[in-house]
PDB file of C-alpha atoms in Angstrom:
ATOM      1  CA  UNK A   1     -12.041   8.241 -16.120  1.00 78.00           C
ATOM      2  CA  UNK A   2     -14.353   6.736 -13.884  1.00 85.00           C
ATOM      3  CA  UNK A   3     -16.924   4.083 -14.745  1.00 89.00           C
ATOM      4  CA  UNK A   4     -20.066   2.103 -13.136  1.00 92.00           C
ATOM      5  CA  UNK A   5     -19.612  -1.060 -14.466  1.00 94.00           C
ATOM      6  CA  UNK A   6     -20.069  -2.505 -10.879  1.00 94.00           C
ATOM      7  CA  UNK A   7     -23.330  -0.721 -10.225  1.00 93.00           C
ATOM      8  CA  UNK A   8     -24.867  -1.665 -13.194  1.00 94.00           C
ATOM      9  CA  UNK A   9     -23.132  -5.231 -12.878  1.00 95.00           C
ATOM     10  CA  UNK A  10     -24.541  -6.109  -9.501  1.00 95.00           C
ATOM     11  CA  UNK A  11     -27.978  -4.209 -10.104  1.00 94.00           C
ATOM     12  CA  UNK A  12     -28.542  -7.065 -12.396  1.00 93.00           C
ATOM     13  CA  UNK A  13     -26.791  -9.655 -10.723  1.00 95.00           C
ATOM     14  CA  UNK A  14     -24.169 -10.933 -13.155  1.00 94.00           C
ATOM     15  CA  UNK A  15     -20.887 -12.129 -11.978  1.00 95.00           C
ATOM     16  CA  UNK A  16     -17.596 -10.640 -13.458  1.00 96.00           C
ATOM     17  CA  UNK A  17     -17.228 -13.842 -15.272  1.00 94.00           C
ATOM     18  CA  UNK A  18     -20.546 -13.817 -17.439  1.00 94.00           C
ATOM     19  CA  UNK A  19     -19.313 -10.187 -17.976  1.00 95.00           C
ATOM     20  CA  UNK A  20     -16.168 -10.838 -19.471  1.00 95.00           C
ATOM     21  CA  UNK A  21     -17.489 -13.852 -21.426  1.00 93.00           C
ATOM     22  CA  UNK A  22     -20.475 -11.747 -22.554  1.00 94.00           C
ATOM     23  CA  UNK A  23     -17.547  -8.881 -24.030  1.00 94.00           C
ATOM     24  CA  UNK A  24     -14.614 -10.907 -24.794  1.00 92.00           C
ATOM     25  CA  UNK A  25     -12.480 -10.287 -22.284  1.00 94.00           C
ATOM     26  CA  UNK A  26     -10.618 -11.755 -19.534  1.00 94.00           C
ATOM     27  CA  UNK A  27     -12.171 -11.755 -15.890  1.00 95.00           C
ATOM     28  CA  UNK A  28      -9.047  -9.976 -15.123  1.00 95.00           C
ATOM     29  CA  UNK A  29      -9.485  -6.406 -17.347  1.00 95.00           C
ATOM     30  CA  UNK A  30     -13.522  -6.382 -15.949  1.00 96.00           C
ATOM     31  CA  UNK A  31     -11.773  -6.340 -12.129  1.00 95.00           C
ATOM     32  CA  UNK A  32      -9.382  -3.724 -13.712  1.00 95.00           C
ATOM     33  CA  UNK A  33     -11.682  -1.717 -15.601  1.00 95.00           C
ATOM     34  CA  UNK A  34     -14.138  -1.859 -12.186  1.00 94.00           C
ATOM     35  CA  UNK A  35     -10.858  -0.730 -10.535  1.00 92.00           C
ATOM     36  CA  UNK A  36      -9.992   2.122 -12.314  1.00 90.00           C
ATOM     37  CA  UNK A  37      -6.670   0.955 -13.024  1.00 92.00           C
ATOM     38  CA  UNK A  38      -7.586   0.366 -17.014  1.00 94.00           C
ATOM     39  CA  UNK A  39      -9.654   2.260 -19.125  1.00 92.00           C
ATOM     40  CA  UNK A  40     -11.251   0.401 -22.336  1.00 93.00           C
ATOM     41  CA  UNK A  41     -11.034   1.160 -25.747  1.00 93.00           C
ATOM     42  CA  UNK A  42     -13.709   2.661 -27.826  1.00 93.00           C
ATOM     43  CA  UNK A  43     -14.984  -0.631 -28.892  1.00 93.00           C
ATOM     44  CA  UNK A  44     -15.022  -2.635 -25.765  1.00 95.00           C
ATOM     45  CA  UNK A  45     -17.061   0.569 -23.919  1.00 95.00           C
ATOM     46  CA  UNK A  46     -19.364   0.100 -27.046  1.00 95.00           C
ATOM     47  CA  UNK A  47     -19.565  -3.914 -26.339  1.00 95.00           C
ATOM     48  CA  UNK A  48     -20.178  -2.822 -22.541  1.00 96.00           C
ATOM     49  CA  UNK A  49     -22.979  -0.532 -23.188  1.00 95.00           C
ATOM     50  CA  UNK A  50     -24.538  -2.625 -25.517  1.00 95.00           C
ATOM     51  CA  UNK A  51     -24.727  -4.965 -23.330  1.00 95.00           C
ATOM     52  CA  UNK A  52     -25.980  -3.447 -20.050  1.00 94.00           C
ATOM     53  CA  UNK A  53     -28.331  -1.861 -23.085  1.00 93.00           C
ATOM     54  CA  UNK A  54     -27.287   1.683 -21.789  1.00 93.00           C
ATOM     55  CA  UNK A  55     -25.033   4.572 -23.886  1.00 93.00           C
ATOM     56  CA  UNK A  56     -21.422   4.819 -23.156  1.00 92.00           C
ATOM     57  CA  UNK A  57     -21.991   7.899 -21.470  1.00 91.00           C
ATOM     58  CA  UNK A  58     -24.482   6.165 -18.770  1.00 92.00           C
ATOM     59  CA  UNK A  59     -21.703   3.894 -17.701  1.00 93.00           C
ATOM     60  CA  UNK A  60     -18.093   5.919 -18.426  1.00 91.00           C
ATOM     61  CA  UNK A  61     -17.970   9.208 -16.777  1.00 88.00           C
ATOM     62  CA  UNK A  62     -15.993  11.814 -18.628  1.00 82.00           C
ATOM     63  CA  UNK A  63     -14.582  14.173 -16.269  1.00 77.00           C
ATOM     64  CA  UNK A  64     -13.631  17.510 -18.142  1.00 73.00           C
ATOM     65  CA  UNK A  65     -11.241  18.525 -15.533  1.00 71.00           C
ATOM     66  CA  UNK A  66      -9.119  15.218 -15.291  1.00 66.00           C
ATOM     67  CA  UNK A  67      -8.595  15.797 -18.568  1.00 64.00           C
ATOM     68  CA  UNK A  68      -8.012  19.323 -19.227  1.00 65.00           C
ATOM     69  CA  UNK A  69     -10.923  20.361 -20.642  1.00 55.00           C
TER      70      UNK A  69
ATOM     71  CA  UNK B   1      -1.096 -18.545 -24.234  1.00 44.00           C
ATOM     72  CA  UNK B   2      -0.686 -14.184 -24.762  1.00 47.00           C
ATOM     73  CA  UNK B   3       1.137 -13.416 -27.935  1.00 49.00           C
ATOM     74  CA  UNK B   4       4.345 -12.602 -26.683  1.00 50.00           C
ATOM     75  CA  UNK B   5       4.932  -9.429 -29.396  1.00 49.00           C
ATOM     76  CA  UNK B   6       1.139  -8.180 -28.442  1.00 48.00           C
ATOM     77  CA  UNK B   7       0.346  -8.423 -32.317  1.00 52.00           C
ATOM     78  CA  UNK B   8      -2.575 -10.370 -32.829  1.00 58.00           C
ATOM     79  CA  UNK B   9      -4.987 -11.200 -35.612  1.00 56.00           C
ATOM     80  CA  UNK B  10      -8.178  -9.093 -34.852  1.00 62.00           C
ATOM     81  CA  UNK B  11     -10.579 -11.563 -36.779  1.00 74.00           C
ATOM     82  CA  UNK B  12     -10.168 -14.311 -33.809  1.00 85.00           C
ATOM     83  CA  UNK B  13     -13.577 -14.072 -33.513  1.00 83.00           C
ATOM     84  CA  UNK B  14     -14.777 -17.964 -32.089  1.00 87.00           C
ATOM     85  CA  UNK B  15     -13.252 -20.924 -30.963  1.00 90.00           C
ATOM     86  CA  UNK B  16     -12.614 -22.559 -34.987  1.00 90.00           C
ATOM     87  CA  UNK B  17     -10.442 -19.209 -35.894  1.00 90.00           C
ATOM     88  CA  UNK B  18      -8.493 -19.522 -32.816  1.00 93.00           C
ATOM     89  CA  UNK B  19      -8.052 -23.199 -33.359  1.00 93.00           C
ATOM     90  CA  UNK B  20      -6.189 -22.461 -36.408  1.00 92.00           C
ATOM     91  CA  UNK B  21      -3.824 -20.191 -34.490  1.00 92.00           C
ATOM     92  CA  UNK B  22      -3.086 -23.007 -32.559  1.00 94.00           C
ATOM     93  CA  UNK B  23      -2.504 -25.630 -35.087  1.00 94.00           C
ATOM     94  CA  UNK B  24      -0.511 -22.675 -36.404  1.00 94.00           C
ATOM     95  CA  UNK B  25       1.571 -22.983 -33.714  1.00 94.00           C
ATOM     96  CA  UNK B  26       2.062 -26.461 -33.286  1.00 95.00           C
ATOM     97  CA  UNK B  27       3.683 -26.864 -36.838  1.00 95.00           C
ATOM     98  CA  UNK B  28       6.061 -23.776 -35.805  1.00 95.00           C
ATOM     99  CA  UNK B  29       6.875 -26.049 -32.582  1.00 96.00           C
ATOM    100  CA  UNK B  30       7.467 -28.701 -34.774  1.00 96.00           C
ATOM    101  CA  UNK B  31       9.951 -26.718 -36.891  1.00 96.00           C
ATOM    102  CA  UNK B  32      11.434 -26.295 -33.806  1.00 96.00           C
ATOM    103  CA  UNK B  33      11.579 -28.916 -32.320  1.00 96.00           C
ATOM    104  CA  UNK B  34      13.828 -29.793 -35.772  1.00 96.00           C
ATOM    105  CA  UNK B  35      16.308 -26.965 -35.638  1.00 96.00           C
ATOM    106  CA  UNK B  36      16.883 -28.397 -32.001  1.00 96.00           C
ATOM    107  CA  UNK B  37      17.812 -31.873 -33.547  1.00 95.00           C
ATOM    108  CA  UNK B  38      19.639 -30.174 -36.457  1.00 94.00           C
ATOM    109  CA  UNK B  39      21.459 -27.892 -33.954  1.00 92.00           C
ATOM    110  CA  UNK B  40      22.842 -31.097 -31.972  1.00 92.00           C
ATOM    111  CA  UNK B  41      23.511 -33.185 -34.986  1.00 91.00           C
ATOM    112  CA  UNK B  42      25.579 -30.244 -36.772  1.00 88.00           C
ATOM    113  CA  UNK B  43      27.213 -30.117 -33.741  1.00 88.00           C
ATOM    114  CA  UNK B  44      28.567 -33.693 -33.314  1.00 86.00           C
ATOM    115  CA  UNK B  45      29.007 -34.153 -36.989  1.00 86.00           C
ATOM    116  CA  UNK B  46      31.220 -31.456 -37.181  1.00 83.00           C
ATOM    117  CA  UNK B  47      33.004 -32.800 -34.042  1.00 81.00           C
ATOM    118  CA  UNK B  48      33.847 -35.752 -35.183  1.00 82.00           C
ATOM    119  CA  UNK B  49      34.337 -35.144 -38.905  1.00 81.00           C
ATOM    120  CA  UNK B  50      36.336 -31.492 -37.537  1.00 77.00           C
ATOM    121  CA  UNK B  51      34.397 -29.561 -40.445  1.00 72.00           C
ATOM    122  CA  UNK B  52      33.357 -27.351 -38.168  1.00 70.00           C
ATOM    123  CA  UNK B  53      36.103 -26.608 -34.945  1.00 72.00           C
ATOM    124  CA  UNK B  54      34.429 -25.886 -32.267  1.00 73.00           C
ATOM    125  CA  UNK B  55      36.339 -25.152 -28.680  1.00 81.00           C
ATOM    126  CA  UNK B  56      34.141 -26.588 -25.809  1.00 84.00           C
ATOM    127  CA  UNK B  57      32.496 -23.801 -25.380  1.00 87.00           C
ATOM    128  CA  UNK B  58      30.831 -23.197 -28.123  1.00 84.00           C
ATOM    129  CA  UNK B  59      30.319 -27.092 -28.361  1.00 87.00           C
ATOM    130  CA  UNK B  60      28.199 -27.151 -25.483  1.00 90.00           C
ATOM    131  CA  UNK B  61      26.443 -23.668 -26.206  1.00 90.00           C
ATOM    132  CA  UNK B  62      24.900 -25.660 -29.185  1.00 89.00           C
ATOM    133  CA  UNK B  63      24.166 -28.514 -27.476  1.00 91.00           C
ATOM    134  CA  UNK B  64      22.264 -26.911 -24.354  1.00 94.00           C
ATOM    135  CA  UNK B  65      20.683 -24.548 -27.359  1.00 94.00           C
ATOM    136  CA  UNK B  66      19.493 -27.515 -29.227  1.00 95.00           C
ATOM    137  CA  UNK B  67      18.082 -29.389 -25.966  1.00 95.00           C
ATOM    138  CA  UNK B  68      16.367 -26.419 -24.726  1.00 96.00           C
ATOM    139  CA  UNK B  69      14.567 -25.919 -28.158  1.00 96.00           C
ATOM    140  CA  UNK B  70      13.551 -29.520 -28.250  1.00 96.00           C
ATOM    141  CA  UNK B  71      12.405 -29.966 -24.802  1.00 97.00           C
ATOM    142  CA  UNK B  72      10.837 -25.897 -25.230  1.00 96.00           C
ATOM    143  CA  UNK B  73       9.461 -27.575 -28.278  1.00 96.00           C
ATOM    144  CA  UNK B  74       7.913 -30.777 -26.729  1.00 97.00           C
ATOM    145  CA  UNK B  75       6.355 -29.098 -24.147  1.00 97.00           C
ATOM    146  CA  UNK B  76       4.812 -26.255 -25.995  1.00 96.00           C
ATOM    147  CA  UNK B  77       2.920 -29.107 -28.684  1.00 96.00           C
ATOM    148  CA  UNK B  78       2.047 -31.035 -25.316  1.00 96.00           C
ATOM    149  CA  UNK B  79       0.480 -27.788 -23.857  1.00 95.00           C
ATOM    150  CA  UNK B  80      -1.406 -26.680 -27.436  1.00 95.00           C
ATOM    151  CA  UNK B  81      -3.023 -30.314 -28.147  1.00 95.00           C
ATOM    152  CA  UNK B  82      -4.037 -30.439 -24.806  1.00 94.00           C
ATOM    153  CA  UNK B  83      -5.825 -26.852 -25.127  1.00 94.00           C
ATOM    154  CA  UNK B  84      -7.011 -28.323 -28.567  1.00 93.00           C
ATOM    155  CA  UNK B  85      -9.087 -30.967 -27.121  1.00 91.00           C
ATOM    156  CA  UNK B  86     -10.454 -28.881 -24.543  1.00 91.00           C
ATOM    157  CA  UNK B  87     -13.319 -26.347 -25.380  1.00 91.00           C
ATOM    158  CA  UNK B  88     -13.446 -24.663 -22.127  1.00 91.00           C
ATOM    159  CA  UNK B  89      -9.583 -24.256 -21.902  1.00 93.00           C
ATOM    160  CA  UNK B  90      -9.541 -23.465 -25.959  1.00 93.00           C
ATOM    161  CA  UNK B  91     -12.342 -20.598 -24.771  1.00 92.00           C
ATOM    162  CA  UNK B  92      -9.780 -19.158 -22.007  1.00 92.00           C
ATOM    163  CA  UNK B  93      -6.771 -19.116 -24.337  1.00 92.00           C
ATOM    164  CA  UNK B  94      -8.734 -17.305 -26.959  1.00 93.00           C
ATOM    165  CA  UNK B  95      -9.694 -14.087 -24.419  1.00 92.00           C
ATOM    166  CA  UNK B  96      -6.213 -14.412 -22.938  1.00 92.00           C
ATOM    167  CA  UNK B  97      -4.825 -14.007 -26.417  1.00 92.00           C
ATOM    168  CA  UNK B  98      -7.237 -11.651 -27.789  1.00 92.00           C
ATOM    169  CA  UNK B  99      -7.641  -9.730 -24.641  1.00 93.00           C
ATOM    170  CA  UNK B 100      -7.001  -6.150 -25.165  1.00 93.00           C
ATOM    171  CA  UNK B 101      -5.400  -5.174 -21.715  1.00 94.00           C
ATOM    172  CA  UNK B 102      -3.120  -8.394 -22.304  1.00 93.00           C
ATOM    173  CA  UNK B 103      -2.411  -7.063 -25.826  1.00 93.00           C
ATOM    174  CA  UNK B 104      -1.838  -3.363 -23.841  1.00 93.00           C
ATOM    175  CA  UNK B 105       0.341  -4.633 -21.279  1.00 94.00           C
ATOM    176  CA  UNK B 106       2.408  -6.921 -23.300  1.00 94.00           C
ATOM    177  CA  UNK B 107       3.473  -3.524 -25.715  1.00 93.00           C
ATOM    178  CA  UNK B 108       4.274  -1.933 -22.974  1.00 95.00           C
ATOM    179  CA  UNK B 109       6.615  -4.890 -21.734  1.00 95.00           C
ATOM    180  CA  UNK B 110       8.056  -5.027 -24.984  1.00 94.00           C
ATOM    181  CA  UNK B 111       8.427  -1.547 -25.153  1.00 94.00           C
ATOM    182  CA  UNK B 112      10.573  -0.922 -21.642  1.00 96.00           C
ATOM    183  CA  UNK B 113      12.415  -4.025 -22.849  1.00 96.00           C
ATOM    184  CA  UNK B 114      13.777  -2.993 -26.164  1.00 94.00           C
ATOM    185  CA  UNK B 115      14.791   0.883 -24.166  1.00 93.00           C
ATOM    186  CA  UNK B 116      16.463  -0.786 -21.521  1.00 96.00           C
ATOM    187  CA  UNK B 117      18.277  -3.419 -23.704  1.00 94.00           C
ATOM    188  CA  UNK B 118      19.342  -0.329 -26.009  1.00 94.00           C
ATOM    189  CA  UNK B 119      20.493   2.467 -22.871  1.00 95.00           C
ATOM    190  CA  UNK B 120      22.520  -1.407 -21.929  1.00 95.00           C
ATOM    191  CA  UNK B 121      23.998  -1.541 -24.853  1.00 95.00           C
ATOM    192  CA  UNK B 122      24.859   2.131 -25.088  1.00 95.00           C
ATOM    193  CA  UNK B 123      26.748   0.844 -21.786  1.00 95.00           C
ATOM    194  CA  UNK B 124      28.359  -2.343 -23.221  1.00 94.00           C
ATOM    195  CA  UNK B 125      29.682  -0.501 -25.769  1.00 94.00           C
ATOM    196  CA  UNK B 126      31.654   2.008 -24.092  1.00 94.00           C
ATOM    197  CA  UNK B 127      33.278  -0.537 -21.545  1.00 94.00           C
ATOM    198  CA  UNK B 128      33.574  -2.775 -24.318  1.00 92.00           C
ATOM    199  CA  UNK B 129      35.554   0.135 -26.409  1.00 93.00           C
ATOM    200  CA  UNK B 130      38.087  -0.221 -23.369  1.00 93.00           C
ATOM    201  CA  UNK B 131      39.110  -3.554 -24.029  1.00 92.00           C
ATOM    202  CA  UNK B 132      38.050  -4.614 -27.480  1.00 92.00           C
ATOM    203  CA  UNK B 133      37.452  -2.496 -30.891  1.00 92.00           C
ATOM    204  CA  UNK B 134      35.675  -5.615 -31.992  1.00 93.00           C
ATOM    205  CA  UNK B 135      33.274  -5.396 -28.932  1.00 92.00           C
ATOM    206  CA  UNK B 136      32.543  -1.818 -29.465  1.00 94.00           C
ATOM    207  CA  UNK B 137      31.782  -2.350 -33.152  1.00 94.00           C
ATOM    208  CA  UNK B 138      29.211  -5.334 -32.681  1.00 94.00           C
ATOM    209  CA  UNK B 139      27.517  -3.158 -29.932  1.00 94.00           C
ATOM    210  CA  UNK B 140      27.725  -0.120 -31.916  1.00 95.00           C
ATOM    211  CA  UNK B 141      26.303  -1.717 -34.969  1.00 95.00           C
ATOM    212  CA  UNK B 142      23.260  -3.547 -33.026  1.00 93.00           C
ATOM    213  CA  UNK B 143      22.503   0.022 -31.673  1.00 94.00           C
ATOM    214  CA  UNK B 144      22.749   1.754 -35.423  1.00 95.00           C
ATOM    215  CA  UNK B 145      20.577  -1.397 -37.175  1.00 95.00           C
ATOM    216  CA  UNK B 146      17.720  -0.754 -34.148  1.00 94.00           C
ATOM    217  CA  UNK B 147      17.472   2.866 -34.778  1.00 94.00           C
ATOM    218  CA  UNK B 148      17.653   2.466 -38.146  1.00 96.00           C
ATOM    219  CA  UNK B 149      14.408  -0.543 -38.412  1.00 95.00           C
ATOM    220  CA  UNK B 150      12.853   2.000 -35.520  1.00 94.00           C
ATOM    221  CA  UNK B 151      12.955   4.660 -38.361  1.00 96.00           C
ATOM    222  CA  UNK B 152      12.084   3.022 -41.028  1.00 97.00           C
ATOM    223  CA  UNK B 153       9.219   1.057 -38.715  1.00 95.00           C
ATOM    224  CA  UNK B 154       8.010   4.255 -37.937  1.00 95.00           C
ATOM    225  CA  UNK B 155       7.363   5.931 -41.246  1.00 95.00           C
ATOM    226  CA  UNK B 156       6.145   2.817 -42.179  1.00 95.00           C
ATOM    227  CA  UNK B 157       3.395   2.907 -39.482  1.00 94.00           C
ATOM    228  CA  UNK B 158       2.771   6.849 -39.714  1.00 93.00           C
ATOM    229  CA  UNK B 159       1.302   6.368 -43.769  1.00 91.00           C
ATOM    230  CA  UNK B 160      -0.396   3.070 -42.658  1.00 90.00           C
ATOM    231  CA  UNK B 161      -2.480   4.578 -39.990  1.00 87.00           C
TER     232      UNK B 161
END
């Protein structure tokens, strides 16, 4: 599953620090989140959204093929 | 500090909660810390009264055991009072240990341990059958107790979630 955490990160300039501080995380999952190689549970894309003020679906794009849909 | 079994108490919420976690685990350290000194006092009291017999190498097993727990012990009390009187580093600690991908990863860890300890065991056991009975039966019966807590474990878990 892909995401745009970066894009909407850098649109309004906040480092992955304030990110991870802002959801509760590590600096390390945002870089692996933003990387692709982790994918976040339900509540943590909730926290995400929330706080970029977007819906989940905005920022984590479900691809129907990937997953056998 | 990430919880080493990836089980961790989901109302961590602030700095205070997690600052009873590690209070927590300063009193287990100092518990510890007192097996260690138990472990090494046992183990010369025994020596010299011969209550317990010992051969040497068993005599210094305990002894190393009991010195690693205490310095293990020292150390890890050290580490937690410094994180205690340290908001930033108290801050850090409490997303390392409530961090989900650390939670993820450790499972997984834990996971590929507890397989590959059991397929070595599975090993042990058979080259142990060729020179001991008494091999093969501890390996055999480590192997039968894990599937069995794996069973019950996982009933356990499949009507609690």
């Amino acid at each position: 599953m892909q995401n745009k955490i970066q894009e909407f990160r850098k649109s309004q300039k906040i480092t992955q620090s304030e990110l991870a501080d802002a959801v509760n995380v590590t600096r390390q999952t945002i870089i692996s989140l933003e990387n692709g190689r982790y994918h976040a549970s339900l509540i943590l894309a909730h926290k995400i959204a929330q706080f970029f003020n977007v819906s989940i679906e905005d920022i984590f794009l479900f691809n129907e093929e990937e997953e056998n849909i | 500090m990430i919880c080493i079994f990836g089980i961790t108490d989901s109302k961590i919420k602030t700095n205070d909660d997690y600052r009873k976690i590690i209070k927590k685990k300063i009193r287990a350290m100092q518990i510890l810390f007192l097996v260690g000194i138990f472990t090494i006092l046992a183990n010369i009291a025994g020596s010299l009264t011969g209550l317990i017999n010992l051969d040497s190498f068993l005599s210094g097993l305990c002894l190393g055991m009991g010195c690693g727990l205490i310095t293990a012990a020292i150390i890890k009390i050290i580490q937690y009072r410094k994180i205690l009187g340290n908001e930033e580093r108290l801050k850090e600690e409490r997303l390392k240990y409530t961090d989900e991908r650390n939670l993820a990863i450790t499972a997984k860890a834990v996971h590929s341990a507890t397989f590959s300890v059991i397929i070595l065991s599975y090993v042990a056991m058979l080259v142990g059958a060729c020179f001991n009975r008494i091999i093969f039966f501890c390996f055999w019966l480590i192997i039968m107790a894990f599937m069995l807590i794996y069973f019950i474990f996982l009933k356990y878990y499949s009507r609690k979630m």
